[in-house]
Coordinates of C-alpha atoms in Angstrom, one line a residue:
Chain R
X1 CA 155.9 140.2 98.4
X2 CA 159.5 141.1 99.2
X3 CA 162.5 138.7 99.4
X4 CA 163.0 138.2 103.1
X5 CA 166.2 136.4 103.1
X6 CA 169.4 136.8 101.1
X7 CA 170.5 133.2 101.3
X8 CA 171.0 132.4 97.6
X9 CA 171.5 129.1 95.8
X10 CA 173.1 129.1 92.4
X11 CA 170.9 127.5 89.8
X12 CA 172.7 128.1 86.6
X13 CA 174.7 130.5 84.4
X14 CA 174.2 132.3 81.1
X15 CA 176.7 134.3 79.1
X16 CA 176.7 136.8 76.4
X17 CA 179.7 138.2 74.5
X18 CA 180.6 140.8 77.1
X19 CA 178.5 139.9 80.1
X20 CA 178.0 137.0 82.4
X21 CA 174.7 136.1 84.2
X22 CA 174.3 134.0 87.3
X23 CA 170.9 132.8 88.2
X24 CA 170.1 132.3 91.9
X25 CA 167.2 131.0 93.9
X26 CA 167.0 133.8 96.5
X27 CA 164.3 133.3 99.1
X28 CA 161.0 133.8 97.4
X29 CA 162.3 134.9 94.0
X30 CA 164.6 133.8 91.1
X31 CA 167.3 136.4 90.7
X32 CA 169.4 136.9 87.6
X33 CA 172.6 138.8 88.3
X34 CA 174.1 140.1 85.1
X35 CA 177.7 141.5 85.3
X36 CA 179.4 143.4 82.5
X37 CA 182.6 145.3 82.9
X38 CA 181.5 148.0 85.2
X39 CA 178.0 147.3 86.3
X40 CA 175.8 144.7 87.9
X41 CA 172.1 144.5 87.0
X42 CA 169.7 142.3 88.9
X43 CA 166.4 141.1 87.6
X44 CA 164.0 139.2 89.8
X45 CA 161.0 137.0 89.2
X46 CA 159.0 136.3 92.3
X47 CA 158.0 132.7 92.6
X48 CA 154.3 133.4 92.7
X49 CA 154.6 135.5 89.5
X50 CA 156.0 132.6 87.4
X51 CA 153.7 131.9 84.4
X52 CA 155.6 129.1 82.7
X53 CA 158.9 127.2 83.0
X54 CA 160.3 125.5 80.0
X55 CA 163.1 123.1 79.3
X56 CA 164.5 123.0 75.8
X57 CA 167.7 122.1 74.0
X58 CA 169.1 124.6 71.6
X59 CA 172.3 126.3 70.4
X60 CA 173.7 129.4 72.0
X61 CA 174.2 132.0 69.4
X62 CA 176.5 134.2 71.5
X63 CA 178.7 131.1 72.2
X64 CA 178.9 130.4 68.5
X65 CA 179.8 134.0 67.7
X66 CA 182.6 133.9 70.4
X67 CA 184.0 130.7 69.1
X68 CA 183.9 131.8 65.5
X69 CA 185.8 135.1 66.3
X70 CA 188.5 133.3 68.4
X71 CA 188.8 130.5 65.8
X72 CA 189.1 133.0 63.0
X73 CA 191.9 134.8 64.8
X74 CA 193.7 131.6 65.5
X75 CA 193.4 130.4 61.9
X76 CA 194.8 133.7 60.6
X77 CA 197.7 133.4 63.1
X78 CA 198.2 129.8 62.0
X79 CA 198.3 130.9 58.4
X80 CA 200.8 133.6 59.1
X81 CA 203.0 131.3 61.1
X82 CA 202.9 128.6 58.4
X83 CA 204.0 131.3 55.9
X84 CA 206.8 132.4 58.2
X85 CA 207.9 128.8 58.7
X86 CA 208.0 128.2 55.0
X87 CA 209.8 131.4 54.3
X88 CA 212.3 130.7 57.1
X89 CA 213.0 127.3 55.6
X90 CA 213.2 125.2 58.7
X91 CA 212.9 127.8 61.4
X92 CA 212.0 125.7 64.4
X93 CA 210.4 128.5 66.4
X94 CA 207.9 129.3 63.7
X95 CA 207.2 125.6 63.2
X96 CA 206.4 125.2 66.9
X97 CA 204.2 128.3 66.9
X98 CA 202.4 127.1 63.8
X99 CA 201.8 123.7 65.3
X100 CA 200.5 125.1 68.6
X101 CA 198.2 127.5 66.8
X102 CA 196.9 124.7 64.6
X103 CA 196.2 122.5 67.6
X104 CA 194.4 125.3 69.4
X105 CA 192.2 126.3 66.5
X106 CA 191.4 122.6 65.9
X107 CA 190.3 122.3 69.5
X108 CA 188.1 125.3 69.2
X109 CA 186.5 124.2 65.9
X110 CA 185.9 120.8 67.4
X111 CA 184.2 122.4 70.4
X112 CA 182.0 124.4 68.1
X113 CA 181.0 121.4 66.0
X114 CA 180.2 119.4 69.2
X115 CA 178.1 122.3 70.4
X116 CA 176.2 122.5 67.1
X117 CA 175.6 118.8 67.2
X118 CA 174.7 118.2 70.8
X119 CA 173.4 121.7 71.7
X120 CA 172.8 122.7 75.3
X121 CA 170.0 122.5 77.8
X122 CA 168.2 125.7 78.6
X123 CA 165.7 126.4 81.4
X124 CA 163.5 129.4 80.7
X125 CA 161.5 131.0 83.5
X126 CA 158.7 133.3 82.3
X127 CA 157.4 135.9 84.7
X128 CA 154.8 138.5 84.2
X129 CA 157.2 141.0 82.8
X130 CA 160.5 139.3 82.1
X131 CA 162.1 136.0 81.5
X132 CA 165.3 134.5 82.8
X133 CA 167.4 131.8 81.1
X134 CA 169.9 129.3 82.4
X135 CA 172.1 127.3 80.1
X136 CA 173.8 124.0 80.9
X137 CA 176.6 122.6 78.8
X138 CA 177.4 119.1 77.6
X139 CA 178.6 117.7 80.9
X140 CA 176.0 119.3 83.2
X141 CA 173.0 117.2 82.6
X142 CA 172.6 116.2 86.3
X143 CA 172.9 119.9 87.3
X144 CA 170.2 120.7 84.8
X145 CA 167.8 118.1 86.2
X146 CA 168.4 119.3 89.7
X147 CA 167.9 123.0 88.8
X148 CA 164.7 122.2 86.8
X149 CA 163.1 120.2 89.6
X150 CA 164.2 122.7 92.2
X151 CA 162.6 125.6 90.3
X152 CA 159.4 123.7 89.7
X153 CA 159.0 122.6 93.3
X154 CA 159.8 126.1 94.6
X155 CA 157.2 127.7 92.3
X156 CA 154.6 125.1 93.2
X157 CA 155.2 125.7 97.0
X158 CA 155.1 129.4 96.6
X159 CA 151.8 129.3 94.6
X160 CA 150.2 127.0 97.2
X161 CA 151.3 129.4 100.0
X162 CA 150.0 132.4 98.1
X163 CA 146.7 130.8 97.4
X164 CA 146.3 129.8 101.0
X165 CA 147.1 133.3 102.2
X166 CA 144.6 134.9 99.8
X167 CA 142.0 132.4 100.9
X168 CA 142.7 133.4 104.6
X169 CA 142.5 137.1 103.8
X170 CA 139.3 137.0 101.8
X171 CA 136.5 138.6 103.8
X172 CA 133.2 136.8 104.2
X173 CA 130.8 137.5 101.5
X174 CA 127.6 139.4 102.7
X175 CA 124.4 137.4 102.6
X176 CA 122.0 139.0 100.2
X177 CA 118.3 138.2 100.6
X178 CA 116.8 138.1 97.2
X179 CA 113.2 138.6 98.3
X180 CA 113.2 140.5 101.5
X181 CA 110.2 140.4 103.7
X182 CA 108.3 143.6 104.4
X183 CA 108.9 145.1 107.8
X184 CA 106.3 144.4 110.5
X185 CA 105.3 148.1 110.9
X186 CA 104.9 148.7 107.2
X187 CA 101.4 150.0 107.6
X188 CA 102.4 152.7 110.0
X189 CA 105.5 153.7 108.1
X190 CA 104.0 154.1 104.7
X191 CA 102.8 157.6 104.1
X192 CA 99.2 158.0 103.3
X193 CA 98.3 154.7 105.0
X194 CA 98.8 155.7 108.6
X195 CA 96.8 153.6 111.0
X196 CA 96.2 150.9 108.5
X197 CA 96.9 147.4 109.6
X198 CA 98.8 144.7 107.8
X199 CA 96.9 141.5 108.1
X200 CA 98.4 138.1 107.5
X201 CA 96.5 136.4 104.8
X202 CA 95.4 133.0 106.1
X203 CA 96.1 129.9 104.1
X204 CA 93.5 128.8 101.6
X205 CA 90.5 127.3 103.3
X206 CA 89.5 123.7 102.4
X207 CA 86.8 123.5 99.8
X208 CA 83.3 123.6 101.3
X209 CA 81.1 120.6 100.8
X210 CA 78.0 121.0 98.8
X211 CA 74.8 121.8 100.6
X212 CA 73.1 118.9 102.2
X213 CA 76.1 116.7 102.4
X214 CA 77.5 115.7 105.8
X215 CA 81.2 115.4 106.0
X216 CA 82.8 114.0 109.2
X217 CA 85.9 115.8 110.5
X218 CA 88.0 112.7 110.4
X219 CA 87.4 112.3 106.8
X220 CA 89.5 115.3 105.8
X221 CA 93.2 114.7 105.1
X222 CA 96.1 116.9 106.0
X223 CA 95.7 119.0 102.9
X224 CA 92.2 120.1 104.0
X225 CA 90.5 118.2 101.2
X226 CA 88.2 115.2 101.6
X227 CA 89.9 111.8 101.5
X228 CA 88.8 109.3 99.0
X229 CA 87.6 106.7 101.5
X230 CA 86.0 108.0 104.7
X231 CA 86.4 105.8 107.8
X232 CA 83.7 103.3 108.2
X233 CA 83.9 102.6 111.9
X234 CA 82.9 106.1 112.9
X235 CA 79.2 106.9 112.6
X236 CA 78.5 110.2 110.9
X237 CA 77.7 112.8 113.5
X238 CA 74.3 114.6 113.1
X239 CA 74.7 118.3 112.8
X240 CA 72.9 120.3 115.5
X241 CA 69.6 121.7 114.4
X242 CA 69.7 125.2 112.9
X243 CA 67.8 126.7 115.9
X244 CA 70.5 125.5 118.4
X245 CA 73.3 126.9 116.2
X246 CA 71.6 130.3 115.7
X247 CA 70.5 130.9 119.2
X248 CA 71.5 129.7 122.7
X249 CA 68.9 129.7 125.5
X250 CA 70.3 130.4 129.0
X251 CA 69.8 127.8 131.7
X252 CA 67.0 129.7 133.4
X253 CA 65.3 130.0 130.1
X254 CA 64.8 133.7 130.3
X255 CA 67.5 134.9 128.0
X256 CA 68.3 134.0 124.5
X257 CA 71.6 134.8 122.9
X258 CA 71.7 134.9 119.2
X259 CA 74.8 133.8 117.3
X260 CA 74.9 136.1 114.2
X261 CA 77.7 134.0 112.6
X262 CA 75.5 131.0 112.6
X263 CA 72.8 132.8 110.7
X264 CA 72.2 131.4 107.3
X265 CA 73.9 133.5 104.7
X266 CA 71.8 134.9 102.0
X267 CA 72.8 133.7 98.7
X268 CA 74.2 136.5 96.5
X269 CA 71.7 138.0 94.2
X270 CA 71.7 136.4 90.8
X271 CA 73.3 138.4 88.1
X272 CA 71.0 139.5 85.4
X273 CA 71.7 137.8 82.2
X274 CA 73.9 139.9 80.1
X275 CA 72.1 141.4 77.2
X276 CA 73.7 140.9 73.9
X277 CA 75.5 143.9 72.6
X278 CA 73.4 145.5 69.9
X279 CA 74.5 148.1 67.5
X280 CA 73.6 151.6 68.6
X281 CA 70.6 152.7 66.6
X282 CA 69.6 156.3 67.1
X283 CA 66.0 156.9 67.6
X284 CA 64.4 158.3 64.6
X285 CA 61.1 159.9 64.8
X286 CA 59.2 160.3 61.6
X287 CA 56.9 163.1 61.6
X288 CA 54.0 163.2 59.3
X289 CA 54.1 166.0 56.8
X290 CA 52.4 169.1 58.0
X291 CA 49.3 169.9 56.3
X292 CA 49.2 173.4 54.8
Chain H
X1 CA 161.0 165.4 63.9
X2 CA 161.0 164.2 67.5
X3 CA 161.9 160.7 68.3
X4 CA 159.3 158.8 70.3
X5 CA 160.6 156.1 72.6
X6 CA 158.4 153.1 72.3
X7 CA 158.8 150.6 75.2
X8 CA 159.5 147.1 74.3
X9 CA 156.5 144.9 75.0
X10 CA 156.7 142.6 77.9
X11 CA 157.8 139.1 76.8
X12 CA 154.8 136.7 76.8
X13 CA 155.2 133.1 77.7
X14 CA 156.0 131.7 74.3
X15 CA 158.1 129.1 72.6
X16 CA 161.6 129.1 74.0
X17 CA 163.1 128.5 70.5
X18 CA 161.4 131.1 68.4
X19 CA 159.7 133.2 71.1
X20 CA 156.4 133.0 69.2
X21 CA 153.0 132.9 71.0
X22 CA 150.6 130.8 69.0
X23 CA 147.1 132.2 68.8
X24 CA 145.1 129.1 68.0
X25 CA 146.8 126.6 70.2
X26 CA 147.8 126.9 73.9
X27 CA 150.8 125.2 75.5
X28 CA 150.2 122.6 78.1
X29 CA 152.1 120.7 80.8
X30 CA 154.6 118.2 79.4
X31 CA 156.1 117.9 75.9
X32 CA 154.9 120.6 73.5
X33 CA 155.5 121.2 69.8
X34 CA 155.5 124.8 68.8
X35 CA 153.0 125.3 65.9
X36 CA 155.2 128.1 64.6
X37 CA 158.7 126.7 64.4
X38 CA 157.9 123.0 64.9
X39 CA 160.5 122.5 67.6
X40 CA 159.9 120.4 70.8
X41 CA 160.2 121.6 74.4
X42 CA 159.1 120.6 77.8
X43 CA 156.8 123.1 79.7
X44 CA 155.1 123.5 83.0
X45 CA 152.2 126.0 83.0
X46 CA 151.2 127.9 86.2
X47 CA 148.1 129.8 86.8
X48 CA 149.0 133.1 88.4
X49 CA 147.1 133.7 91.6
X50 CA 145.0 136.8 91.5
X51 CA 146.5 139.1 94.1
X52 CA 143.6 140.9 95.7
X53 CA 144.1 143.3 98.6
X54 CA 141.0 143.9 100.6
X55 CA 140.7 147.5 101.8
X56 CA 138.1 148.6 104.3
X57 CA 136.6 152.1 104.2
X58 CA 137.7 154.3 107.0
X59 CA 134.2 154.6 108.4
X60 CA 133.6 150.9 108.6
X61 CA 137.0 149.6 109.5
X62 CA 137.9 148.7 113.0
X63 CA 141.3 149.1 114.6
X64 CA 142.4 145.6 115.3
X65 CA 145.9 146.2 116.4
X66 CA 145.1 148.2 119.6
X67 CA 142.2 146.0 120.7
X68 CA 139.5 148.6 120.2
X69 CA 137.2 146.5 118.1
X70 CA 134.2 148.2 116.5
X71 CA 135.8 151.6 116.9
X72 CA 136.1 153.7 113.7
X73 CA 139.6 153.2 112.2
X74 CA 142.0 155.9 111.7
X75 CA 142.5 156.7 108.0
X76 CA 145.6 155.8 106.1
X77 CA 148.2 158.6 105.9
X78 CA 148.2 158.4 102.1
X79 CA 144.7 157.3 101.4
X80 CA 142.2 159.2 103.4
X81 CA 139.2 157.0 102.5
X82 CA 141.0 153.7 103.5
X83 CA 141.0 152.3 107.0
X84 CA 144.4 151.8 108.5
X85 CA 145.5 148.3 109.4
X86 CA 148.6 149.2 111.4
X87 CA 151.5 151.5 111.8
X88 CA 154.7 151.8 109.8
X89 CA 157.4 150.4 112.1
X90 CA 159.9 153.1 111.0
X91 CA 157.9 156.4 110.9
X92 CA 154.8 155.4 112.8
X93 CA 152.3 156.6 110.2
X94 CA 149.0 154.8 109.7
X95 CA 149.1 152.5 106.7
X96 CA 146.2 150.8 104.9
X97 CA 146.4 147.4 103.3
X98 CA 147.5 149.0 100.1
X99 CA 150.5 150.8 101.6
X100 CA 151.6 148.1 104.0
X101 CA 154.9 146.6 102.8
X102 CA 156.3 143.6 104.7
X103 CA 160.0 143.3 104.9
X104 CA 161.9 140.9 107.2
X105 CA 158.9 140.4 109.4
X106 CA 158.2 144.1 109.8
X107 CA 155.6 146.3 108.1
X108 CA 156.7 149.6 106.5
X109 CA 155.0 152.3 104.6
X110 CA 156.0 152.7 100.9
X111 CA 158.2 155.8 101.4
X112 CA 160.1 154.2 104.3
X113 CA 160.5 151.0 102.3
X114 CA 162.0 153.0 99.4
X115 CA 164.3 154.8 101.7
X116 CA 165.5 151.6 103.2
X117 CA 166.2 150.2 99.8
X118 CA 168.2 153.3 98.8
X119 CA 170.2 153.2 101.9
X120 CA 170.9 149.5 101.5
X121 CA 169.5 148.7 104.9
X122 CA 166.7 146.5 103.6
X123 CA 169.1 143.5 103.2
X124 CA 168.3 143.4 99.4
X125 CA 171.0 144.4 97.0
X126 CA 169.9 147.2 94.6
X127 CA 168.8 146.3 91.1
X128 CA 171.7 148.2 89.5
X129 CA 175.1 149.0 91.0
X130 CA 178.7 149.3 90.1
X131 CA 180.7 146.2 89.6
X132 CA 183.8 147.0 91.6
X133 CA 185.8 143.9 90.7
X134 CA 185.3 144.6 87.0
X135 CA 186.4 148.2 87.4
X136 CA 189.5 147.0 89.3
X137 CA 190.4 144.7 86.5
X138 CA 190.0 147.4 83.9
X139 CA 192.2 149.8 86.0
X140 CA 194.8 147.1 86.5
X141 CA 195.0 146.6 82.7
X142 CA 195.5 150.2 82.1
X143 CA 198.1 150.4 85.0
X144 CA 200.5 148.2 83.1
X145 CA 201.3 151.2 80.9
X146 CA 204.6 152.7 82.2
X147 CA 204.2 155.6 84.6
X148 CA 200.4 155.4 84.4
X149 CA 200.6 152.8 87.1
X150 CA 201.6 155.5 89.5
X151 CA 198.0 156.5 89.6
X152 CA 196.1 153.5 88.4
X153 CA 197.9 151.2 90.8
X154 CA 196.4 152.8 93.9
X155 CA 193.0 153.1 92.2
X156 CA 193.2 149.4 91.4
X157 CA 193.9 148.6 95.0
X158 CA 190.9 150.8 96.1
X159 CA 188.5 149.2 93.7
X160 CA 189.9 145.7 94.4
X161 CA 189.2 146.1 98.1
X162 CA 185.7 147.4 97.3
X163 CA 185.2 144.5 94.9
X164 CA 186.2 141.9 97.5
X165 CA 183.9 143.5 100.0
X166 CA 181.0 143.5 97.5
X167 CA 181.6 139.9 96.5
X168 CA 181.7 138.7 100.0
X169 CA 178.8 140.8 101.2
X170 CA 176.5 139.9 98.4
X171 CA 177.6 136.3 98.3
X172 CA 178.7 136.3 94.7
X173 CA 180.3 133.5 92.8
X174 CA 183.9 132.5 93.8
X175 CA 185.0 133.6 90.3
X176 CA 184.1 137.2 91.2
X177 CA 186.0 136.9 94.5
X178 CA 189.1 135.6 92.8
X179 CA 188.8 138.3 90.2
X180 CA 188.7 141.0 92.8
X181 CA 191.6 139.4 94.7
X182 CA 193.7 139.0 91.5
X183 CA 193.0 142.7 90.6
X184 CA 194.0 143.7 94.1
X185 CA 197.3 141.8 93.9
X186 CA 198.0 143.3 90.4
X187 CA 197.3 146.8 91.8
X188 CA 199.7 146.2 94.7
X189 CA 202.4 145.1 92.3
X190 CA 201.8 148.0 90.0
X191 CA 201.9 150.5 92.8
X192 CA 205.1 149.0 94.3
X193 CA 206.8 148.8 91.0
X194 CA 205.9 152.3 89.8
X195 CA 206.3 154.1 93.1
X196 CA 209.4 152.1 93.9
X197 CA 210.8 152.8 90.5
X198 CA 210.0 156.5 91.0
X199 CA 211.7 156.5 94.4
X200 CA 214.7 154.7 92.9
X201 CA 214.9 157.3 90.1
X202 CA 214.7 160.1 92.7
X203 CA 217.3 158.4 94.8
X204 CA 219.6 158.1 91.8
X205 CA 219.0 161.8 91.0
X206 CA 219.9 162.8 94.5
X207 CA 223.0 160.7 94.5
X208 CA 224.0 162.1 91.1
X209 CA 223.5 165.6 92.3
X210 CA 225.9 164.9 95.3
X211 CA 228.5 163.8 92.9

């Protein structure tokens, strides 16, 4: 995503020995603008790229270095002015200079000690590739709270918007049939089986009753099997005699139509009892010895 | 032996005090104690959304922007196998979902977007540029040297004006605006003093020559 507006809101500042950094909330990114003597460098972390935001309290090493350098210079100047005042024996100008330098260096050293004791609040924003820091001094606690909550809320809103956009843009997933049915014309399309017919296998037939037992139709349940208690109010129907099922005589009595399906099925031939496997014994013929 | 430039690794989200990333323990929302340095900090962790761009193949894509649904899409100008999702609003090329770059409500291709950035027409200040107010201050400091202000004074005015325009245009801090203004005033003073002094010296020389 690209920043679409240049309206910026100053969040905080950071400083190094020779550079100053201003951190802004600019549209959909957090922008750190670092200025040194002759160049401006801008680093941006987009709000939906933020991995972590931390708030901590720690000392600023560059601030300490700056204060130590300036304090050391002032103390050296103070020492020189004191020596000059002593050597001048009552020179008022040197005394005033020594006093002012002493007050200045005392203020700086006091500031340094306060900084070491109290430290300063730091907000660190970690992106995918870089991090941005903002520092808030002793009297900027309210500003630190405002900036921290503003950063967190902005990042949360940006993440929610990005997730919603990604959800909108996601294409529908294709439906995959794990066990696809065979096509209806499978028999005519398969090579080598042209003309064959794919038949639908009927469901399993209900078990046949044993021979000689009469089972009424109402006594079968939905599963096709016999129910445990047949109805008692229905008289068992007598099956038609075999001659009527096997042949139908026309009304004039001249023609007889045979019903081959009603013909009694021949029971399958009984399997011969399997002979026990015997070890192969070759036939040995013993010839009587030939008589000479 | 040739020097090999090794890029600094990207900073990982670690402890703000020591910068360490613990291997065994992960940071969580709220107050954390760094297992490496033992210092306390407050943290808020965010799970980065996975940015996925869905690209249709050119044979299957459909041109949606001209209303011809189910027609095979034109391929992207840069990626032949990708279906285009629109036109660049600057050069008119077909762009796929990978190339499409939104900017201020318009969609551009990548090359047009880079050109707009270079020309400064994108409304986004560049990532690196000259700091005119700082240069003006530096020139003003050098211009205090006698006679050097003859040249550094006008240069300070030039960079001071540029620095003020830059500070106002890019909505910089007030400190920067005042710095540029201060450098501009110093440059004007240096120019007037040096060129005025030079003119006075020339005038005196002319008067002396008449005598």
